[in-house]
Amino acid sequence: MSCDIPQRPLAVHMPNSHDSYTPFTSEGDLEKQKGFGHVSIVSRGSFESIKDFSRPTSSVPSAGVHSEVDWDGPTDPENPYNWSAGKKTFNMLIPSFMSLVTTLISSAYVAGIPLIQQDLHVSFELALLPYSAYILGLGIGAIFFGPCSEVFGRKMVYMVSIPLCGLFIVGTGLSSNITGLIFCRLFSGIFGIGPVSAAPGTIMDMFTREQAALPTALFVLTPFLGPGLAPVIASYVAPWKGWKWLCWVEIMILAVSWLPAVFLSETNKLIILQRRASKVGLAAPPSPVVGKSIGGAVMHYLNITLFLPLRMLVTESVVLCFSVYVAFNLALLYSFFAAFEYVWLTSYHFTEHHIGLTFLGIAIGCVFGLILLIVLAVVHTKPYFAKHANEDIAPEFRLIPAMIGGCLLPCSLFLYAWASYYKVHWVVPVLAEAMFACGNFMVFMAVVVYFSDVYTRHGVVASTLAANTLLRYILASAFPLFSVQMFQKLGVQWAASLLGFLSIVLACMPFVFYRWGPALRKRSAYFRSMLQAEQ
């Protein structure tokens, strides 16, 4: 299939500290500031082929200001690319662990909802609001922490965001009313997304394209694993020690993840060279907001991180359609943590401990989804691109994993619905959960790759992913507020089946774009304006 958009080598597109230190100042520079709010992957070839952002470069002018500071040759020991394997591994694992912990906190709260109802004398719906507030906070925080890691450094984000997240978790544990819970959970979510936003940049600061595949894959998995693992821990803590002890356990885990961060090294090239320049008295790479007022600086970052993504979401059919699809899937995942407890209690009469263990199916499904993607890349994608190396291959080729995952999603929902209704052995609904998590992960990764292939040429990949992130967390925070009532009113079988029917409709989207994507993209007002500008 031919396409007017040329392909690029497989790449994980994250903030780059090894290219020239020209700061991002326009739409075309957006890809330097966003990570996995997540991670964007630009692809052509196998999963292992990742674009090399790590090669040292010579000193170049930046934003009109000449800087005399750069790496001292290709073997400069301060260049993260030249660090030892042990140092790189340490600087990759700690941010990934922090990302796992902060997303784990998102769903751990659910196990304490019945106790919160009793202690604070509130309804189930009100007790759910702090759960949704944390998820919404993740979306809000993702807007800001990507640029912060570029301007102030990766380590600064790790060192500041986790303590502030922990501070508001302490506030959650000390709250005596639902208003305090909502407020503290919202801000703990805003600061908790910091490591998730900065970690992708850290990884790509250190690894070449040949080295980055495994650490990148492990990191991308952590925000999916966290919510699935949380109920396992929380289902034992809350019934045994009370809901406040969920907060204290979260603080302990946060501390364990944060303390090693003190020994992390800065990987952002701009920050490293600024510090080097200050030591030797040479001109440093300038800030992207140098010379701007406070209001101008704020508007500069809001345009990059909020206004442009919203414009892309409204005007680009590709971005809108797939953002809705991915957001719907994440919203279902977070609603399951609230609704599935009702299912396990009413259909299988499980205890709190047993209910928590059932969510291991979600974690296992995510891991299996990653394995399937790697196998698909090695068995199908890599040979296909090798065979057609001299041809332009349409970005829609990257939707194949979404087609597979999209088929798994409705099947898992129908399986869960009717297996629970007829009280089939409990392992069947758990397998359905794993199937859903696998499909969800595959669809998400395929959409990120597709966005990267379609929009990399015009430098707005980060905006498309930011739009996706905003919509994902907004829907994910809203769905739990009505999912339990839906299961209660319609019954388990019809509530889950309704979601399954909606999933069937959305699962058609990858197939539609696979067939008609090139024609639909040519009708895009954005692409027409870009083509006119190039001419």
XYZ file of C-alpha atoms in Angstrom:
535
model
C 0.000 0.000 0.000
C 1.484 3.333 -0.947
C 1.283 6.507 1.025
C 2.315 10.124 0.647
C 3.867 10.169 4.110
C 7.372 8.626 4.068
C 8.352 6.294 6.876
C 10.974 6.733 9.534
C 13.079 4.187 11.383
C 11.572 2.717 14.554
C 12.192 5.178 17.294
C 11.116 5.909 20.788
C 10.550 9.643 20.647
C 11.277 11.241 23.975
C 12.993 14.389 25.203
C 16.441 14.396 23.695
C 19.492 15.452 25.603
C 22.123 14.547 23.057
C 21.043 16.517 20.042
C 21.960 20.139 19.841
C 20.567 22.030 22.751
C 18.267 24.282 20.787
C 15.270 24.606 23.127
C 11.775 23.845 21.947
C 10.133 27.059 20.982
C 7.602 26.109 18.334
C 5.169 23.419 17.321
C 7.906 21.684 15.378
C 9.964 21.241 18.559
C 7.245 19.547 20.551
C 8.730 16.075 20.376
C 11.626 17.210 22.549
C 9.436 17.719 25.573
C 6.884 14.940 25.872
C 7.352 11.405 26.999
C 4.863 8.696 27.737
C 2.194 10.726 29.179
C 3.405 9.087 27.994
C 5.865 7.413 25.372
C 5.761 7.965 21.649
C 7.242 5.451 19.258
C 8.178 6.249 15.693
C 8.471 3.097 13.773
C 9.808 1.430 10.734
C 11.235 -1.999 11.045
C 11.473 -4.190 14.108
C 10.714 -3.378 17.714
C 14.446 -3.474 18.363
C 15.311 -0.678 15.924
C 15.219 2.529 17.931
C 16.389 5.872 16.670
C 19.717 7.004 18.090
C 19.320 10.270 19.927
C 22.512 9.644 21.898
C 25.320 10.591 19.534
C 27.310 13.594 20.701
C 27.136 16.639 18.481
C 29.289 19.638 17.937
C 28.559 23.024 19.397
C 25.916 24.887 17.448
C 24.072 28.157 17.783
C 20.939 27.877 19.918
C 18.003 30.248 19.559
C 20.277 32.865 18.098
C 22.841 32.633 20.912
C 26.194 30.954 20.319
C 27.303 28.649 23.112
C 30.894 27.546 23.430
C 30.024 24.547 25.578
C 29.450 21.055 24.250
C 30.672 17.510 24.825
C 34.446 17.103 24.851
C 34.407 14.679 21.958
C 32.642 11.345 21.536
C 34.176 9.866 24.700
C 33.198 12.649 27.111
C 32.540 10.845 30.438
C 29.745 13.269 31.348
C 27.806 12.284 28.234
C 25.180 9.802 29.493
C 25.719 7.803 26.328
C 29.186 6.911 27.634
C 28.149 5.852 31.124
C 28.752 2.314 32.324
C 26.012 -0.285 31.920
C 25.502 -0.383 35.682
C 25.017 3.383 35.934
C 22.597 3.395 33.022
C 20.601 0.525 34.497
C 20.340 2.278 37.863
C 19.213 5.531 36.244
C 16.582 3.613 34.254
C 15.200 1.285 36.939
C 14.611 3.872 39.667
C 12.392 6.197 37.540
C 10.551 3.144 36.209
C 9.954 1.932 39.768
C 8.664 5.373 40.776
C 6.300 5.299 37.804
C 5.038 1.893 38.883
C 4.390 3.153 42.412
C 2.565 6.344 41.484
C 0.212 4.505 39.125
C -0.246 1.765 41.724
C -1.607 4.412 44.110
C -4.376 5.231 41.635
C -6.348 2.007 42.184
C -5.201 1.049 45.705
C -7.812 3.459 47.088
C -10.728 1.303 45.927
C -10.174 -1.342 48.616
C -10.833 1.273 51.301
C -14.094 2.654 49.908
C -16.469 0.631 52.161
C -14.498 1.705 55.243
C -14.444 5.333 54.093
C -18.223 5.210 53.726
C -18.518 4.078 57.325
C -15.963 6.455 58.844
C -16.969 9.596 56.962
C -20.695 8.765 56.700
C -20.900 9.340 52.957
C -22.567 7.523 50.082
C -20.730 5.175 47.755
C -20.824 7.771 44.993
C -19.166 10.407 47.192
C -16.598 7.901 48.426
C -15.666 7.234 44.792
C -14.856 10.886 44.044
C -11.324 10.810 45.555
C -10.575 7.777 43.370
C -11.590 9.713 40.258
C -9.806 12.842 41.496
C -6.420 11.086 41.552
C -6.897 9.829 37.989
C -7.881 13.315 36.832
C -4.808 14.669 38.598
C -2.596 12.348 36.566
C -3.934 13.916 33.383
C -3.491 17.481 34.653
C 0.053 16.858 35.849
C 1.091 15.239 32.586
C 0.558 18.593 30.853
C 3.295 20.277 32.865
C 5.955 17.795 33.900
C 7.220 17.018 30.399
C 8.339 20.623 29.777
C 9.579 20.892 33.374
C 11.977 17.994 32.804
C 13.379 19.830 29.786
C 13.834 23.181 31.507
C 14.811 22.124 35.035
C 16.186 18.639 34.387
C 14.973 15.078 34.844
C 16.357 14.644 38.339
C 14.666 17.806 39.562
C 11.305 16.371 38.528
C 11.991 13.128 40.394
C 13.251 14.851 43.517
C 10.367 17.333 43.737
C 7.314 15.476 42.409
C 7.502 12.371 44.600
C 7.821 14.230 47.945
C 4.959 16.546 46.980
C 2.872 13.543 45.976
C 3.695 11.943 49.335
C 2.823 15.134 51.187
C -0.698 15.105 49.786
C -1.026 11.377 50.491
C -0.246 12.202 54.119
C -2.998 14.781 53.873
C -5.300 12.074 52.526
C -4.596 9.870 55.540
C -5.200 12.753 57.944
C -8.393 13.968 56.271
C -11.521 13.841 58.395
C -14.007 14.693 55.641
C -14.621 13.800 52.020
C -13.685 17.282 50.784
C -10.188 16.914 52.192
C -9.896 13.484 50.605
C -10.869 14.775 47.177
C -8.508 17.750 47.376
C -5.502 15.750 48.580
C -6.030 12.899 46.140
C -6.311 15.359 43.237
C -2.988 17.014 44.039
C -1.237 13.766 44.834
C -2.217 12.641 41.330
C -0.974 15.895 39.779
C 2.466 15.428 41.335
C 2.456 11.650 41.061
C 2.606 11.733 37.265
C 6.016 13.442 37.389
C 8.175 10.291 37.062
C 5.936 8.907 34.316
C 6.448 12.092 32.303
C 10.209 12.418 32.861
C 11.378 8.788 32.740
C 11.110 8.381 28.934
C 13.479 11.294 28.446
C 15.924 9.784 30.907
C 15.960 6.487 29.009
C 16.554 8.067 25.629
C 19.252 10.313 27.065
C 21.350 7.233 27.845
C 20.732 4.505 25.275
C 21.385 4.057 21.574
C 18.716 2.650 19.297
C 20.162 -0.844 19.660
C 20.196 -0.632 23.444
C 16.959 1.226 24.126
C 14.389 -1.395 23.119
C 14.400 -3.421 26.329
C 14.536 -0.543 28.866
C 11.876 1.330 26.912
C 9.595 -1.708 26.788
C 10.020 -2.285 30.524
C 9.204 1.317 31.297
C 6.128 1.466 29.061
C 4.800 -1.570 30.895
C 5.001 -0.024 34.381
C 2.028 2.393 34.137
C -0.104 -0.560 33.015
C 1.159 -2.932 35.714
C 0.717 -0.517 38.614
C -3.098 -0.364 38.672
C -3.325 -4.155 38.308
C -0.976 -4.886 41.190
C -2.465 -2.348 43.611
C -5.628 -4.296 44.582
C -3.500 -7.300 45.582
C -1.757 -5.222 48.252
C -4.700 -3.034 49.221
C -7.109 -5.942 49.724
C -4.962 -7.158 52.613
C -4.043 -3.793 54.119
C -7.477 -2.121 54.243
C -9.494 -4.917 55.952
C -6.664 -5.576 58.398
C -5.555 -2.060 59.419
C -8.185 0.315 58.005
C -8.297 2.672 55.028
C -5.873 5.204 56.518
C -3.193 2.541 56.534
C -3.483 2.391 52.764
C -2.037 5.908 52.801
C 0.772 4.991 55.186
C 1.718 1.956 53.104
C 1.702 4.132 49.990
C 4.023 6.584 51.748
C 6.384 3.752 52.641
C 6.486 2.463 49.073
C 6.963 5.994 47.734
C 9.853 6.515 50.123
C 11.473 3.260 49.051
C 11.229 4.341 45.418
C 12.359 7.928 46.058
C 15.361 7.509 48.363
C 17.556 5.894 45.672
C 16.657 8.823 43.393
C 18.980 10.967 45.498
C 21.831 9.115 43.808
C 20.482 9.545 40.275
C 22.569 11.539 37.834
C 21.186 14.258 35.594
C 20.857 13.056 32.003
C 19.425 16.128 30.257
C 22.144 17.536 27.986
C 20.907 21.102 28.324
C 21.175 20.972 32.129
C 24.556 19.219 32.111
C 26.017 21.797 29.738
C 24.511 24.699 31.663
C 26.247 23.460 34.806
C 29.500 22.926 32.921
C 29.286 26.448 31.475
C 28.732 27.992 34.898
C 31.887 26.281 36.178
C 34.144 27.527 33.383
C 32.497 30.896 32.823
C 31.348 30.291 29.245
C 28.030 31.056 27.564
C 25.401 28.479 28.535
C 22.571 27.129 26.384
C 19.689 29.558 26.879
C 16.303 28.820 28.388
C 13.387 28.653 25.925
C 11.648 31.427 27.844
C 14.618 33.738 28.251
C 13.520 37.358 27.894
C 9.857 36.538 28.443
C 7.694 37.840 31.277
C 6.170 35.391 33.723
C 2.878 35.606 31.869
C 4.626 35.136 28.540
C 6.499 32.107 29.818
C 3.286 30.568 31.134
C 1.516 31.144 27.835
C 4.504 29.695 25.960
C 4.197 26.394 27.797
C 0.401 26.355 27.824
C 0.394 26.734 24.047
C 2.780 23.807 23.686
C 1.236 21.507 26.272
C -2.466 22.385 26.221
C -3.774 24.635 23.440
C -2.098 22.914 20.500
C -3.074 19.399 21.723
C -6.680 20.538 22.125
C -6.643 22.031 18.634
C -5.299 18.765 17.229
C -7.975 16.834 19.104
C -10.777 18.962 17.669
C -9.549 19.374 14.091
C -7.790 16.075 13.282
C -10.063 13.090 12.640
C -7.189 10.640 13.128
C -6.332 12.095 16.531
C -9.966 12.376 17.627
C -11.061 8.890 16.589
C -8.146 6.979 18.047
C -7.969 9.151 21.156
C -11.607 8.317 21.849
C -10.885 4.622 21.302
C -7.854 4.504 23.601
C -9.569 6.708 26.187
C -12.608 4.418 26.218
C -10.371 1.416 26.886
C -8.534 3.084 29.767
C -11.829 4.315 31.182
C -13.109 0.739 31.181
C -9.970 -0.456 32.939
C -10.324 2.046 35.777
C -14.059 1.462 36.064
C -13.399 -2.263 36.498
C -11.570 -1.661 39.773
C -14.769 -0.170 41.163
C -17.347 -2.357 39.413
C -15.722 -5.785 39.435
C -15.653 -5.891 43.231
C -19.443 -5.812 43.083
C -19.388 -8.694 40.584
C -17.072 -10.874 42.653
C -19.083 -10.227 45.812
C -22.500 -10.942 44.315
C -21.711 -13.738 41.855
C -18.872 -15.577 43.591
C -19.119 -14.359 47.218
C -15.378 -13.755 47.360
C -13.701 -12.148 50.359
C -11.791 -8.886 50.033
C -8.517 -10.819 49.899
C -9.692 -13.050 47.080
C -11.096 -10.118 45.116
C -7.724 -8.381 45.213
C -5.980 -11.451 43.872
C -8.313 -11.663 40.870
C -6.847 -8.421 39.505
C -3.552 -10.181 38.955
C -5.175 -11.209 35.688
C -4.821 -7.607 34.508
C -1.102 -7.514 35.295
C -0.516 -10.863 33.598
C -2.475 -9.735 30.543
C -0.296 -6.614 30.174
C 2.875 -8.702 30.241
C 1.418 -11.122 27.706
C 0.443 -8.178 25.485
C 4.024 -6.948 25.463
C 5.264 -10.428 24.575
C 2.773 -10.614 21.691
C 3.932 -7.254 20.345
C 7.568 -8.327 20.390
C 6.751 -11.648 18.717
C 4.668 -9.877 16.077
C 7.507 -7.419 15.413
C 10.082 -10.185 15.005
C 7.922 -12.625 13.030
C 5.946 -10.241 10.829
C 6.940 -6.569 10.997
C 10.706 -6.856 10.629
C 10.579 -9.277 7.644
C 7.864 -7.167 5.986
C 9.868 -3.952 6.187
C 13.013 -5.750 5.049
C 11.146 -7.067 2.018
C 9.768 -3.620 1.149
C 12.835 -1.613 2.156
C 12.736 0.508 -0.995
C 9.023 1.279 -0.847
C 6.921 3.808 1.000
C 4.737 1.855 3.397
C 1.586 3.499 4.689
C 1.475 4.266 8.421
C -1.749 2.232 8.577
C 0.414 -0.894 8.494
C 1.133 -0.134 12.174
C -2.535 -0.691 13.048
C -2.274 -4.480 12.743
C -1.676 -4.945 16.511
C -4.692 -2.707 17.159
C -6.809 -4.977 14.957
C -5.753 -7.990 17.004
C -6.140 -6.219 20.331
C -9.421 -4.672 19.239
C -10.867 -8.127 18.649
C -9.731 -9.290 22.078
C -11.490 -6.434 23.891
C -15.165 -7.188 23.084
C -14.519 -10.936 23.372
C -13.157 -10.415 26.885
C -16.144 -8.294 27.903
C -18.704 -10.808 26.647
C -16.782 -13.656 28.249
C -16.700 -11.843 31.582
C -20.378 -10.892 31.352
C -21.826 -14.322 30.788
C -19.277 -16.375 32.693
C -20.053 -14.260 35.761
C -23.800 -14.439 35.156
C -23.800 -18.241 34.916
C -21.210 -18.456 37.703
C -18.751 -20.430 35.658
C -15.522 -21.302 37.481
C -13.822 -18.112 38.707
C -10.765 -18.687 36.546
C -12.795 -17.864 33.414
C -13.595 -14.256 34.438
C -9.960 -13.854 35.504
C -8.878 -15.011 32.042
C -11.307 -12.480 30.581
C -9.607 -9.752 32.621
C -6.213 -10.861 31.293
C -7.573 -10.894 27.746
C -8.895 -7.356 28.165
C -5.585 -6.076 29.562
C -3.681 -7.708 26.714
C -5.943 -6.145 24.074
C -5.868 -2.765 25.790
C -2.064 -2.725 25.844
C -1.800 -3.772 22.200
C -4.275 -1.141 21.013
C -2.545 1.589 22.973
C 0.910 0.758 21.643
C -0.335 0.464 18.062
C -2.074 3.851 18.240
C 1.040 5.536 19.634
C 3.135 4.071 16.822
C 0.526 5.113 14.248
C 0.402 8.687 15.541
C 4.177 8.831 15.395
C 4.310 7.554 11.817
C 1.616 9.954 10.641
C 2.709 13.150 12.398
C 6.485 12.901 12.829
C 7.166 14.623 9.514
C 5.378 17.736 10.733
C 6.776 17.735 14.262
C 3.511 17.448 16.205
C 3.696 13.891 17.532
C 3.906 15.154 21.099
C 0.751 17.227 20.634
C -1.216 14.249 19.349
C -0.051 12.183 22.308
C -0.807 14.995 24.741
C -4.329 15.228 23.329
C -4.637 11.482 23.731
C -3.426 11.677 27.345
C -5.834 14.443 28.288
C -8.859 12.626 26.920
C -7.763 9.282 28.392
C -7.562 10.552 31.938
C -10.688 12.681 31.719
C -12.759 9.665 30.651
C -10.941 7.367 33.072
C -11.848 9.672 35.942
C -15.508 9.868 34.879
C -16.388 6.237 34.113
C -16.022 4.833 37.652
C -18.634 7.284 38.885
C -21.433 5.444 37.075
C -20.051 1.978 36.294
C -21.124 0.330 39.559
C -24.653 1.709 39.263
C -24.795 0.410 35.702
C -23.828 -3.089 36.824
C -26.406 -2.930 39.619
C -29.267 -1.680 37.430
C -28.652 -3.716 34.270
C -27.164 -6.787 35.873
C -23.651 -8.059 35.357
C -24.429 -9.798 32.087
C -26.085 -6.863 30.317
C -23.862 -4.124 31.731
C -20.704 -5.864 30.539
C -22.423 -6.831 27.273
C -23.370 -3.194 26.644
C -19.718 -2.268 27.022
C -18.869 -5.155 24.720
C -21.199 -3.870 21.992
C -19.648 -0.396 22.257
C -16.226 -2.010 22.058
C -17.237 -3.805 18.847
C -18.107 -0.472 17.243
C -14.800 1.062 18.267
C -12.875 -2.070 17.256
C -13.903 -1.366 13.657
C -11.840 1.819 13.699
C -8.401 0.253 13.013
C -9.894 -1.735 10.141
C -11.545 1.388 8.674
C -8.331 3.402 8.854
C -6.273 0.482 7.559
C -8.431 0.483 4.432
C -9.211 4.184 3.954
C -6.656 5.912 6.192
C -4.529 7.479 3.439
C -7.596 8.994 1.776
C -8.965 10.284 5.089
C -5.652 11.862 5.991
C -5.480 13.687 2.658
C -8.771 15.374 3.525
C -7.312 16.713 6.780
C -7.202 20.516 6.895
C -3.968 20.309 8.871
C -2.224 18.168 6.259
C -3.468 20.371 3.428
C -2.065 23.457 5.135
C 1.266 21.719 5.774
C 1.540 20.612 2.142
C 0.791 24.146 0.982
C 3.458 25.506 3.306
C 6.006 23.015 1.939
C 5.191 24.011 -1.634
